[in-house]
Short mmCIF file of C-alpha atoms in Angstrom, two decimals:
data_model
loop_
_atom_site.label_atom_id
_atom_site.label_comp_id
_atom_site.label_asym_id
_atom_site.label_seq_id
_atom_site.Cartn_x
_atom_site.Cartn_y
_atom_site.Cartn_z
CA UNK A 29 91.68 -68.00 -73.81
CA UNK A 30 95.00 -66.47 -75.17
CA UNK A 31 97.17 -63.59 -74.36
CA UNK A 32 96.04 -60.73 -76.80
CA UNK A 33 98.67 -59.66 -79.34
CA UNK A 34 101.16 -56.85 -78.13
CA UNK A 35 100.53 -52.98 -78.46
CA UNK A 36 103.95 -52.13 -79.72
CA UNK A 37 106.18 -53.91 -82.55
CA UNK A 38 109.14 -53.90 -79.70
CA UNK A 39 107.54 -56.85 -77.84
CA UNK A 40 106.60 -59.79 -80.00
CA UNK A 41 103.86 -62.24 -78.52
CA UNK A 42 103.24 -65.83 -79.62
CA UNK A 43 100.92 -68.47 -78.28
CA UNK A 44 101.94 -71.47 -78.75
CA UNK A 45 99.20 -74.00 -77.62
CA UNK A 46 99.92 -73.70 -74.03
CA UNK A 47 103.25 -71.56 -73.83
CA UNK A 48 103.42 -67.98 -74.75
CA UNK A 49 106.46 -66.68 -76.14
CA UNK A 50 107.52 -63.02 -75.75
CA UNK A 51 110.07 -61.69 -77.84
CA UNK A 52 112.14 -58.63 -77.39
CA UNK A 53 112.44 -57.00 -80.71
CA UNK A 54 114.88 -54.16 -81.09
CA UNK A 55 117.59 -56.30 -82.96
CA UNK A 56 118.46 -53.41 -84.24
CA UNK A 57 119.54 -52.13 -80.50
CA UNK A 58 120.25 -55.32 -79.54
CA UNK A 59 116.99 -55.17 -77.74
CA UNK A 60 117.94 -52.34 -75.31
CA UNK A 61 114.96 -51.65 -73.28
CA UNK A 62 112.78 -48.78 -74.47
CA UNK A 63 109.68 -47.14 -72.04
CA UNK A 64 107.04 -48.97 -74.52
CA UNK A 65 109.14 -52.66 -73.88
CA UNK A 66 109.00 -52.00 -69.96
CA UNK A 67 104.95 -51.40 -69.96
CA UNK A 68 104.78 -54.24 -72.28
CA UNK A 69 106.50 -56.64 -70.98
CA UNK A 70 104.72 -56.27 -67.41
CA UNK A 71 101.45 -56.62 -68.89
CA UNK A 72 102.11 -59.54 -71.17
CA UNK A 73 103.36 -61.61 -67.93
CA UNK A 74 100.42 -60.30 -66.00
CA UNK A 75 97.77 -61.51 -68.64
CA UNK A 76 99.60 -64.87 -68.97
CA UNK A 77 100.06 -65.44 -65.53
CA UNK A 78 96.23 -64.48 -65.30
CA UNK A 79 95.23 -67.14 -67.93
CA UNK A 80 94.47 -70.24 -67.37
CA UNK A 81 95.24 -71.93 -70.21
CA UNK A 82 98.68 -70.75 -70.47
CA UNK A 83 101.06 -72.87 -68.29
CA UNK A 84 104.62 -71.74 -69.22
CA UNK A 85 106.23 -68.40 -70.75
CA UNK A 86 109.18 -68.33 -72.95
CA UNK A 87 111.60 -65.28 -72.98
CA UNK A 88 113.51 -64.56 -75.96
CA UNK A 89 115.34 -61.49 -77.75
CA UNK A 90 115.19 -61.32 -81.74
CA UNK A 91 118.15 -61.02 -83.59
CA UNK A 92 121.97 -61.81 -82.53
CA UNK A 93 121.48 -60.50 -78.37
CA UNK A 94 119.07 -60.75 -75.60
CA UNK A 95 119.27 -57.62 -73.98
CA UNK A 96 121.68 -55.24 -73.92
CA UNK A 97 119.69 -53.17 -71.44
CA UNK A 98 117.89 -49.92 -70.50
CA UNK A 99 118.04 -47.80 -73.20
CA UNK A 100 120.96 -45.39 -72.00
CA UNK A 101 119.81 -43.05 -75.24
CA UNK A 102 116.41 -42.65 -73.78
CA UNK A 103 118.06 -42.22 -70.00
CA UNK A 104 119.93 -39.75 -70.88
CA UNK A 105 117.05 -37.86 -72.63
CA UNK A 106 114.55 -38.17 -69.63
CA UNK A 107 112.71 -41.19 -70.92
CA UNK A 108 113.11 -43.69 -69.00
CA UNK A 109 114.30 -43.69 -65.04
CA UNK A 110 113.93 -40.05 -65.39
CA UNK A 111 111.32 -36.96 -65.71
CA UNK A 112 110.32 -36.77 -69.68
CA UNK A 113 111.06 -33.35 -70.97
CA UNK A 114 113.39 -32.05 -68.48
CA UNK A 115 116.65 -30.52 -69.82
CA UNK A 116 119.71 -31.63 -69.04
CA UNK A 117 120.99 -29.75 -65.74
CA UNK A 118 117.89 -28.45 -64.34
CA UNK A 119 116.13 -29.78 -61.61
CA UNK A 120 113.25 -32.50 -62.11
CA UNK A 121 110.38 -32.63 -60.38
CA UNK A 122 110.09 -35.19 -57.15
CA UNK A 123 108.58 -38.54 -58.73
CA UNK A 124 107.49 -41.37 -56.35
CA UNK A 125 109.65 -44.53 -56.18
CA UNK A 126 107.13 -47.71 -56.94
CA UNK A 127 108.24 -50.26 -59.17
CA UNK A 128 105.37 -52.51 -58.01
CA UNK A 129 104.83 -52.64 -61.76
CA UNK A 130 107.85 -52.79 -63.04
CA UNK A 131 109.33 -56.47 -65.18
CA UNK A 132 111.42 -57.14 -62.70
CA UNK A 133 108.55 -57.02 -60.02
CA UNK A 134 106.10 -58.79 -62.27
CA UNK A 135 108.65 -61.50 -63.22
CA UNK A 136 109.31 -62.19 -59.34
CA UNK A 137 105.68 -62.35 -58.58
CA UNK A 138 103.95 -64.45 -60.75
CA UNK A 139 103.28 -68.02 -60.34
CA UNK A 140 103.65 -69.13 -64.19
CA UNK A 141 107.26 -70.38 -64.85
CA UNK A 142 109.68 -68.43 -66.97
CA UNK A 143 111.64 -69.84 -69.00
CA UNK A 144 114.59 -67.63 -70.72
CA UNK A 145 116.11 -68.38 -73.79
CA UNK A 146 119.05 -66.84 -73.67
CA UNK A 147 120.18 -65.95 -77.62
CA UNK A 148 122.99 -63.82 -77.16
CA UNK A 149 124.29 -60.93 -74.93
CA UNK A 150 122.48 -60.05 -71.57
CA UNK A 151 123.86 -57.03 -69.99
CA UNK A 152 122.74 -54.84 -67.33
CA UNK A 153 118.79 -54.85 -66.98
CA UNK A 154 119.23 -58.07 -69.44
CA UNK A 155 121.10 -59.86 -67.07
CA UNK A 156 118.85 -59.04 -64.18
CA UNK A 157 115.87 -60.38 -66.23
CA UNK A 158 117.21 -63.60 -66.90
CA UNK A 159 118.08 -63.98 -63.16
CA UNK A 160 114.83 -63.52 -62.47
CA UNK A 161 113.61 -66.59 -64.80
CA UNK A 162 113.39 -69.90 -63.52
CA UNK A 163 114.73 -71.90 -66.07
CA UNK A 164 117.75 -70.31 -68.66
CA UNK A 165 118.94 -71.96 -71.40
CA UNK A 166 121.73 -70.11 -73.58
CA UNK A 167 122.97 -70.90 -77.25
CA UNK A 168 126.33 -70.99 -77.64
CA UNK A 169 126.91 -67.48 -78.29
CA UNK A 170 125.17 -66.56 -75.18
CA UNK A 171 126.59 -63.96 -72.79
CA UNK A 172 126.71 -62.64 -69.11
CA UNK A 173 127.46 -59.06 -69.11
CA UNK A 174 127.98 -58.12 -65.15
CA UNK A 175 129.68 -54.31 -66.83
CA UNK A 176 127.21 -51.94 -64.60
CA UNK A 177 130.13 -50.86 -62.39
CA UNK A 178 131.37 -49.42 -65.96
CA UNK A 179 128.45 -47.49 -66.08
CA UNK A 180 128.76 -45.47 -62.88
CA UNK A 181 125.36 -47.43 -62.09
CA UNK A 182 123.89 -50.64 -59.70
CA UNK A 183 122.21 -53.83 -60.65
CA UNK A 184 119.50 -52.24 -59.98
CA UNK A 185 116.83 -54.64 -61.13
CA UNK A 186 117.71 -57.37 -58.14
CA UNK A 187 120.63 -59.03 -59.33
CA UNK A 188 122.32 -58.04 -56.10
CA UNK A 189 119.42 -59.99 -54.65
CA UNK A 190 119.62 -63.06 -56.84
CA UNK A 191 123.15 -63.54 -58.37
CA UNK A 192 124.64 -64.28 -54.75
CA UNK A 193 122.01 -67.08 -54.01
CA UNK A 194 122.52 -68.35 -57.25
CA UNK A 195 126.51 -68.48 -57.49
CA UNK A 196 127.29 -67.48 -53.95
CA UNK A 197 128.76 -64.34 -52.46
CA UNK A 198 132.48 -64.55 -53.32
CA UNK A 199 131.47 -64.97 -57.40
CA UNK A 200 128.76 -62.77 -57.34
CA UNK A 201 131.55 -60.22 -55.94
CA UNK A 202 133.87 -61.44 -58.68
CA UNK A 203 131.57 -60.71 -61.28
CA UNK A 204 130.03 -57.42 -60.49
CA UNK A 205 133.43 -55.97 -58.78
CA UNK A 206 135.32 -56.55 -62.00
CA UNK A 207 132.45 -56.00 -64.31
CA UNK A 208 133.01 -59.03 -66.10
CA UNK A 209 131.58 -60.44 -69.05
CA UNK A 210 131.20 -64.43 -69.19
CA UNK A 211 130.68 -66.30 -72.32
CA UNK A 212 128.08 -69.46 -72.31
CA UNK A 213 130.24 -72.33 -70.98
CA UNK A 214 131.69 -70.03 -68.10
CA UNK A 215 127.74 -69.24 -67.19
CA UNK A 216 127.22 -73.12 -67.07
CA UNK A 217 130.06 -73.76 -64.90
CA UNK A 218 128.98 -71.07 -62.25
CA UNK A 219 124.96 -72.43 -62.38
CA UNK A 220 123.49 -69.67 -64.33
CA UNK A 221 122.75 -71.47 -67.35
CA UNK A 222 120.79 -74.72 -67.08
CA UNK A 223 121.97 -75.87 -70.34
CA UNK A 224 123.91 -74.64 -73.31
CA UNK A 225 122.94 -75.85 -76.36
CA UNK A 226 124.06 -75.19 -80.20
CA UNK A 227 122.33 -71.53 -81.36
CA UNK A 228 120.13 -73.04 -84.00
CA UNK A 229 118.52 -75.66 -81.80
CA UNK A 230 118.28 -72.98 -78.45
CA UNK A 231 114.55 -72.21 -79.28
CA UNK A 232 113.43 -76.06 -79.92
CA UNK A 233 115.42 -76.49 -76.61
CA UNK A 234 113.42 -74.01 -74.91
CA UNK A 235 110.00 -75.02 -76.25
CA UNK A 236 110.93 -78.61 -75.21
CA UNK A 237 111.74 -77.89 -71.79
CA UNK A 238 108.28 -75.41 -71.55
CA UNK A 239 106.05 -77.79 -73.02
CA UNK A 240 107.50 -80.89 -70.72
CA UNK A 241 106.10 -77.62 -67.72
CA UNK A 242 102.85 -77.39 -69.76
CA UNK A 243 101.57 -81.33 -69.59
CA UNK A 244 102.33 -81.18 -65.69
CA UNK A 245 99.79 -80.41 -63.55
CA UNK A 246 99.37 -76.28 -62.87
CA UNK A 247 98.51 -75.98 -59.93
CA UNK A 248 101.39 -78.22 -58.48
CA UNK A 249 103.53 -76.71 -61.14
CA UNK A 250 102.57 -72.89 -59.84
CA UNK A 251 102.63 -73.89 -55.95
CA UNK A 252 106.09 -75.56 -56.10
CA UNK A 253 107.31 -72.05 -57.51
CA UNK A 254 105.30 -69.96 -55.25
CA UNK A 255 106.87 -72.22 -52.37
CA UNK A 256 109.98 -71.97 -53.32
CA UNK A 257 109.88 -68.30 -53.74
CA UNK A 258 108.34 -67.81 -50.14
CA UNK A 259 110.83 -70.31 -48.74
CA UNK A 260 113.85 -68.07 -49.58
CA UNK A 261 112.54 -66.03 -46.38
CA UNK A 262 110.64 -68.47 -44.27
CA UNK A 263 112.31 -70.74 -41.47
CA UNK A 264 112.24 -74.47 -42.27
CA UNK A 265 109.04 -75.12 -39.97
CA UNK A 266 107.48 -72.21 -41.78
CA UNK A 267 107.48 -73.61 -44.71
CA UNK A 268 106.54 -77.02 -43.97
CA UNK A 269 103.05 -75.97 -42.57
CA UNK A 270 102.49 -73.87 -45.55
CA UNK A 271 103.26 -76.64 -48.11
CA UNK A 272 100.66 -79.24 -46.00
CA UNK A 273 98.13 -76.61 -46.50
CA UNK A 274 98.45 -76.22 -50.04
CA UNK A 275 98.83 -79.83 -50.23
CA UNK A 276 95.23 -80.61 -48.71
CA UNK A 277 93.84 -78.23 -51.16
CA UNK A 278 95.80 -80.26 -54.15
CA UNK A 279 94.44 -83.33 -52.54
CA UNK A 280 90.83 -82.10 -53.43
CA UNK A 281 91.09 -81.17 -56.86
CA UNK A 282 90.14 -83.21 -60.28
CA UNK A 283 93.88 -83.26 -61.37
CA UNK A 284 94.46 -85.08 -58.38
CA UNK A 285 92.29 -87.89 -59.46
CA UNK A 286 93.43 -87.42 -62.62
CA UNK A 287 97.31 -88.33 -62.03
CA UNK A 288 96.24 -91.18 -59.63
CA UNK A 289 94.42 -92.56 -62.61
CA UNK A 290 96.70 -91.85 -65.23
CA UNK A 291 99.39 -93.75 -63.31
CA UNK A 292 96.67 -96.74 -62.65
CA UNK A 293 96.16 -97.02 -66.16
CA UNK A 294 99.57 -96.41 -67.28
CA UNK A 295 98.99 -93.18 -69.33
CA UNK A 296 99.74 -89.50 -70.04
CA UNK A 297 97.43 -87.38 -67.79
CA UNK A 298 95.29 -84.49 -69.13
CA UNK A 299 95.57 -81.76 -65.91
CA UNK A 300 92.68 -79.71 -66.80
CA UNK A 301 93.84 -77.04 -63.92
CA UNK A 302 90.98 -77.96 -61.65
#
């Protein structure tokens, strides 16, 4: 099983053996989220995280940036964030607020790890997305954009969540106060990046680092993140019970046996995800 091809030319999808790479492709925008990308997106990480064969995504943006966003053209017009077709200055009709759907949602959910290969500018929406990866790797000419306080808007898509438990509360401040813009080394200082790496070798870097995810065993692989993610809210004692019962379950499977005999006959295992 593979994830199907993508409805729209603005999200490129790639499976590679075990990895499926999703590409944001409006280079010419610097892949500034459009309504199509959004709905995209979502279901692409939903399918993979659905399939079992697929044990690792890799994020990307075509051309020279990541993401410079949500598409403040469209905004503006009522397409996304907004009611389509309403002129400017009159009143919209009420919509109901559920992002339950929504990238940033998905992302956060879903037990498959995320890797995010970080090719140029993130900004905005593009920053928040790579927060929400678990792994981010940046070329050279990789950058933080922290500029919505520019914007007259919020980090809307949880980096007020995630950047202070990733760099801590006085830096997250720092950043977002000042709307600052970091450049790759600066990222790699703070913790964002895991590594920075020369442009031309970011993708090989990436699809390294996934496939090393991809001969692990799954379901160990997709509890440890699920465990993690719960842990952020659970008390210590909490989440000790729930890791024994997960454990038992791991205890019972085939890849169980499988790594126990792998490392009796001192050889690469083959997790089958059973």
């Amino acid at each position: 099983m593979t994830v199907s091809a993508s409805n729209t030319d603005e999200l490129l999808v790639e499976q590679r053996d075990r990895v499926v790479v999703l590409t944001l492709n409006r280079p010419e925008r610097l892949n500034a989220i459009s309504r199509d990308m959004l709905g995209e997106l979502s279901n692409k990480m939903v399918e993979a995280n659905k399939d079992p064969d697929t044990r690792c995504i890799v994020l990307t943006g075509a051309g020279r940036g990541f993401c410079s966003g949500l598409d403040l053209i469209a905004v503006g017009e009522g397409g996304i964030g907004s009611s389509e077709g309403a002129a400017k200055g009159q009143n919209r009709p009420r919509q109901l607020f559920d992002l339950r759907d929504a990238p940033i949602n998905v992302m956060w959910n879903i037990d498959t790890p995320v890797v995010c290969a970080v090719n140029g500018a993130a900004a905005g929406y593009g920053m928040d997305i790579t927060l929400l990866a678990d792994i981010r790797i940046a070329g050279e000419a990789a950058k933080m954009a922290a500029v919505t306080a520019k914007r007259n808007v919020v980090p809307e898509s949880g980096g007020t969540w995630l950047l202070p438990r990733l760099i801590g509360w006085a830096k997250a401040a720092e950043l977002y106060y000042r709307a600052r813009t970091i450049d790759a080394q600066e990222a790699l200082d703070l913790g964002l990046f895991n590594a920075v790496v020369p442009n031309e070798e970011l993708m090989d870097t990436a699809m390294q680092w996934a496939n090393e995810i991809a001969d692990n065993a799954p379901m160990a692989v997709q509890t440890t993140k699920r465990m993690m993610r719960m842990g952020l809210e659970e008390s210590y004692d909490t989440a000790v019970d729930h890791l024994m019962v997960h454990l038992n379950g791991l205890f019972n499977s085939e890849d169980f046996e499988e790594g126990v005999k792998a490392f009796l006959e001192k050889r690469k295992p083959e997790f089958s995800g059973r």
